[in-house]
Tab-separated table of C-alpha atoms in Angstrom:
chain	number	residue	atom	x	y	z
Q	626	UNK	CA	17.682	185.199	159.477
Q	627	UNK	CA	14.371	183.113	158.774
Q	628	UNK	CA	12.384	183.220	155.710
Q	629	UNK	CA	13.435	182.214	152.316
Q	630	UNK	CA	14.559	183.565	148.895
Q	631	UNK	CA	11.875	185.375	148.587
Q	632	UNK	CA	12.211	187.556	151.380
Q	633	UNK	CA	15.908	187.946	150.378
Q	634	UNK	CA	15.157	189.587	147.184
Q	635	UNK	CA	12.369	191.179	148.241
Q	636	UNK	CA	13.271	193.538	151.459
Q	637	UNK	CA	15.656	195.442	148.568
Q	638	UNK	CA	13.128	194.844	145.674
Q	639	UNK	CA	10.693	197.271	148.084
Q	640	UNK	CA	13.420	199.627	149.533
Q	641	UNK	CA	14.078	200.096	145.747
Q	642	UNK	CA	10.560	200.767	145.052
Q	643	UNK	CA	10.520	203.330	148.002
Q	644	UNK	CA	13.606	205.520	146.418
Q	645	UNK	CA	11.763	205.857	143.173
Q	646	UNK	CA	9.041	206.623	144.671
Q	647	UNK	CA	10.257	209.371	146.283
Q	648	UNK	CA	12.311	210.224	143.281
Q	649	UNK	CA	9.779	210.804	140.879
Q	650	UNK	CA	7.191	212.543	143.410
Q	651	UNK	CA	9.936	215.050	143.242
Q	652	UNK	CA	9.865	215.540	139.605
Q	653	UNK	CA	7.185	218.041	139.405
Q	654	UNK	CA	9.235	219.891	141.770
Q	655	UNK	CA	12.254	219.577	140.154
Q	656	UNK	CA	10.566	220.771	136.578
Q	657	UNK	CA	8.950	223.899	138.404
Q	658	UNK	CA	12.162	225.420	139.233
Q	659	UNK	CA	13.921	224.410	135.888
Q	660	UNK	CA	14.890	228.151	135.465
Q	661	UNK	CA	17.339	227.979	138.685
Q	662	UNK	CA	18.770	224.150	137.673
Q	663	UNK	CA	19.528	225.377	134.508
Q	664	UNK	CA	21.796	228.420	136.078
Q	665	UNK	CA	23.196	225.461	138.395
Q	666	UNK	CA	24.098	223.107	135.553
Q	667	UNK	CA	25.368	225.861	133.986
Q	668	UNK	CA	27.311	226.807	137.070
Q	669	UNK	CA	28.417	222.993	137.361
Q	670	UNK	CA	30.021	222.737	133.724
Q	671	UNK	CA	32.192	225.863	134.378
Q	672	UNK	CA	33.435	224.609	137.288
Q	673	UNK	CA	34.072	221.507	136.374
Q	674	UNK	CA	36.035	222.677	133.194
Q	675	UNK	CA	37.934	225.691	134.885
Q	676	UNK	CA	39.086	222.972	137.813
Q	677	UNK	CA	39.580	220.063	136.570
Q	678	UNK	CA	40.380	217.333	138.741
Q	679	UNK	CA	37.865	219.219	141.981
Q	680	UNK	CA	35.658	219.090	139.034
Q	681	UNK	CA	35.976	214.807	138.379
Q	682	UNK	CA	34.876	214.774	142.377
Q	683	UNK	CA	32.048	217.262	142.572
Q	684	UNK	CA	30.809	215.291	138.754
Q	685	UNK	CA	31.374	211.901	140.691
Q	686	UNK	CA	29.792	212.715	144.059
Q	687	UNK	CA	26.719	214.380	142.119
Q	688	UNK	CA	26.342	211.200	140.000
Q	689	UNK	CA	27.217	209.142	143.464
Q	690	UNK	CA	24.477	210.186	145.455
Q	691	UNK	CA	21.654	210.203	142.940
Q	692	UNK	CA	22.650	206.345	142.070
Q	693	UNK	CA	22.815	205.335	145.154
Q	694	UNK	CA	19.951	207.166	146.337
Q	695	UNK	CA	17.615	206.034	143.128
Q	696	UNK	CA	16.960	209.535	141.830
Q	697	UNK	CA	15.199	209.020	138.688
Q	698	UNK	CA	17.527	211.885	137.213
Q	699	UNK	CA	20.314	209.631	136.377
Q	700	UNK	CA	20.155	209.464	132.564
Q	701	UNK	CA	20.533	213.028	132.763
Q	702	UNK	CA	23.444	213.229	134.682
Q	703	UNK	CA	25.123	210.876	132.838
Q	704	UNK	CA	23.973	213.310	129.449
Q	705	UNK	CA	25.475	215.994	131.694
Q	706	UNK	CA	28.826	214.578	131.793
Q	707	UNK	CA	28.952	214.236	128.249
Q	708	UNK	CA	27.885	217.879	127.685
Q	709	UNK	CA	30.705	218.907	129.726
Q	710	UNK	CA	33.444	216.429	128.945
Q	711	UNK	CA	34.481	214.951	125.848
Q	712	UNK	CA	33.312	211.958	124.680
Q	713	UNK	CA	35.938	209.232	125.813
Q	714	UNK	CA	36.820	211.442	129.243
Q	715	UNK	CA	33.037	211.063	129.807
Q	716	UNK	CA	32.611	207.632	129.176
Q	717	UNK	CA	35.550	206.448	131.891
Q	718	UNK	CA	34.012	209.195	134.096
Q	719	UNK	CA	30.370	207.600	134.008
Q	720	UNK	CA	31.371	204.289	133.829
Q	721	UNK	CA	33.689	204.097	137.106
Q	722	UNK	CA	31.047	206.100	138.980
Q	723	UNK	CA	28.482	203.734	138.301
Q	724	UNK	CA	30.856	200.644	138.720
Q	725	UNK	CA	31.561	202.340	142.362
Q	726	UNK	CA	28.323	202.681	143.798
Q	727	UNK	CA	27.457	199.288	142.506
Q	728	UNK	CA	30.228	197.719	144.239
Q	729	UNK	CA	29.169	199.913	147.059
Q	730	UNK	CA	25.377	199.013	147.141
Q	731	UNK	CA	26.547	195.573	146.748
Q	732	UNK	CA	27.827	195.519	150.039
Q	733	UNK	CA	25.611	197.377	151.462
Q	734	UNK	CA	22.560	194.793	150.853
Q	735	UNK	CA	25.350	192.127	151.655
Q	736	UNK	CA	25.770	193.342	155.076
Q	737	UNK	CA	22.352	193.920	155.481
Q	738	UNK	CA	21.372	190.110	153.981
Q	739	UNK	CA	22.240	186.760	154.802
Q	740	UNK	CA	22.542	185.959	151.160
Q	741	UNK	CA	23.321	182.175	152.508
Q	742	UNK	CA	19.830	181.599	153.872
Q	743	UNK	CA	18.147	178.327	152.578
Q	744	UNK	CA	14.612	178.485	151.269
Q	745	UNK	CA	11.862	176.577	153.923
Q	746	UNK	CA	9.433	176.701	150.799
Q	747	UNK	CA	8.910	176.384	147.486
Q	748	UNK	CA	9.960	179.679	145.668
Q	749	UNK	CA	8.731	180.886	141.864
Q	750	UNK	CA	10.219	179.370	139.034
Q	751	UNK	CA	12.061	182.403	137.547
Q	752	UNK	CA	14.010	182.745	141.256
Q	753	UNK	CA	15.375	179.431	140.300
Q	754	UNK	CA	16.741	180.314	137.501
Q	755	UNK	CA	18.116	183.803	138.328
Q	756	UNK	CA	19.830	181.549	141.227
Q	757	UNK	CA	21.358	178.772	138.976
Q	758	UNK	CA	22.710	181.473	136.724
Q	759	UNK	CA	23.007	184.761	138.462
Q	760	UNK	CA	25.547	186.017	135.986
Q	761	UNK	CA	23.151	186.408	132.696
Q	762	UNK	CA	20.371	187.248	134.755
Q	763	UNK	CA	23.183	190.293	136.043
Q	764	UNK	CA	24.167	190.759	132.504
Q	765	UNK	CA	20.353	190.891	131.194
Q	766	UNK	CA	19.258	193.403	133.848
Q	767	UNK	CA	22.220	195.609	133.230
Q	768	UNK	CA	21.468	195.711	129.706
Q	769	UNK	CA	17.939	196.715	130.191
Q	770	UNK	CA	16.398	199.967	130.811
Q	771	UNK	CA	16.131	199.321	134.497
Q	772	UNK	CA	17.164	201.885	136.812
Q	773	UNK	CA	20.680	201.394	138.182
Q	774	UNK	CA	19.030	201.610	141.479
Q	775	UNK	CA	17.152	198.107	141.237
Q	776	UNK	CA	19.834	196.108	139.851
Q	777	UNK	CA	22.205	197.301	142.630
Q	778	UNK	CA	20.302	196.381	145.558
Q	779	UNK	CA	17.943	193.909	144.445
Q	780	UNK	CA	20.467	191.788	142.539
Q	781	UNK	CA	22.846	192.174	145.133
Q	782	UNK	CA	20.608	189.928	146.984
Q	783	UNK	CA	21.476	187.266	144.385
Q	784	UNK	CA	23.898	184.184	145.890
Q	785	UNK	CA	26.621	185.676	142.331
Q	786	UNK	CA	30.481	186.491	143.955
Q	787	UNK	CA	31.081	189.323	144.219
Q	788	UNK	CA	34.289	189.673	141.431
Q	789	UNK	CA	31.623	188.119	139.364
Q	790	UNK	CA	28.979	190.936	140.073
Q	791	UNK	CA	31.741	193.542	139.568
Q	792	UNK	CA	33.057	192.132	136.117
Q	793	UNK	CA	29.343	191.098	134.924
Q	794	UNK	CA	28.167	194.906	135.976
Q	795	UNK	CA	31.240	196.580	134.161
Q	796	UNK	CA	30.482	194.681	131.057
Q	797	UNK	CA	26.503	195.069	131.234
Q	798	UNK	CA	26.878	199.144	132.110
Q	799	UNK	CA	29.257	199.324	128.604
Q	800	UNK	CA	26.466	199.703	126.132
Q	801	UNK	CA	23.919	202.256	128.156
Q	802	UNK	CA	26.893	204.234	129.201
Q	803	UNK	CA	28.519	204.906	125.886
Q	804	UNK	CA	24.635	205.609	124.733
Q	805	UNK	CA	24.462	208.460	127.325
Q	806	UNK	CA	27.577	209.930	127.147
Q	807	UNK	CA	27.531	210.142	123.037
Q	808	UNK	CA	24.026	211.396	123.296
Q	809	UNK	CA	25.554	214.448	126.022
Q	810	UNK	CA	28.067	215.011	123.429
Q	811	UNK	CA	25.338	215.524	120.559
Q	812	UNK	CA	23.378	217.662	122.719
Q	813	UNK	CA	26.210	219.572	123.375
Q	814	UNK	CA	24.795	222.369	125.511
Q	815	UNK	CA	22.996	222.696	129.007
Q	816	UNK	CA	19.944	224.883	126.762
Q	817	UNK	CA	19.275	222.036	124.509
Q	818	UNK	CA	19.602	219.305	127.194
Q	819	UNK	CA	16.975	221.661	129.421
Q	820	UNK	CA	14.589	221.783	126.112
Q	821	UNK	CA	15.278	218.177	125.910
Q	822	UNK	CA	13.866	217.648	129.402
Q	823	UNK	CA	10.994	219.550	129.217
């Protein structure tokens, strides 16, 4: 593939763009109709606490696809799960779902990337440094609030292995994740998380 670093990071960096894009066009959409995804989240918590374990893969398929798909309704369906589970059950919940469709995107942009292509130009200074230490610059985006969306495909991108990228994601997801889930748990029901929203 010819071109640079730049071009690497920035085919996902814009695909990225694209899916929020979308996303929060949506949003008026999505807060029009509030009354009927209410009675679905509703819906949603009973089944997932009258079935159990069908309940873990409808949570984790919901929470799938709007992660990998850079919905910008995330944060809420990670308060969702801990409105519905309790605390600790929520946290591992959360917290393998987004470590899966990480690991997922990751390949994704890998296949789609030669990640091993050499710059033919100059590139900007802060490239250069994400590239000598693509770890902290993992660690520091997964610590931000940056949608989980941007760090999985554009960092992906990045030259980091990928056991690194898995264990540096895991550890960077910790502190956000526990922060959603205990918020869920204060809310506590789907009414207050709706008035939340609104």
């Amino acid at each position: 593939m010819k071109g640079g670093k730049m071009r690497r990071y920035l085919r996902p960096a814009i695909f990225t763009l694209l899916l929020l894009a979308v996303g929060y066009s949506l949003w008026p959409i999505f807060l029009t109709h509030i009354g009927e995804v209410k009675a679905l989240l509703i819906a949603l918590k009973k089944y997932c606490l009258t079935n159990p374990w069908t309940g873990y893969f409808v949570y984790t398929g919901i929470l799938s696809t709007i992660l990998f798909a850079g919905l910008p309704i995330a944060g809420i369906a990670m308060l969702l799960a801990g409105i519905i589970y309790g605390f600790w059950e929520a946290f591992t919940l959360v917290t393998l779902c987004r470590l899966i469709t990480a690991t997922v995107a990751f390949f994704v942009v890998r296949r789609l990337i030669d990640t091993h292509d050499r710059p033919k130009r100059k590139v900007p200074y802060i490239i250069r440094k994400f590239e000598h230490h693509p770890n902290v610059g993992l660690l520091l985006a997964r610590l931000t609030p940056i949608p989980d969306s941007v760090v999985n495909y554009t960092l992906a991108a990045s030259p980091i292995k990928h056991r690194d990228y898995v264990g540096v994601s895991l550890l960077g997801m910790i502190p956000d994740t526990l922060l959603c889930v205990w918020l869920g748990n204060q809310l506590g029901s789907i009414s207050h998380l709706i008035r939340w929203m609104q």
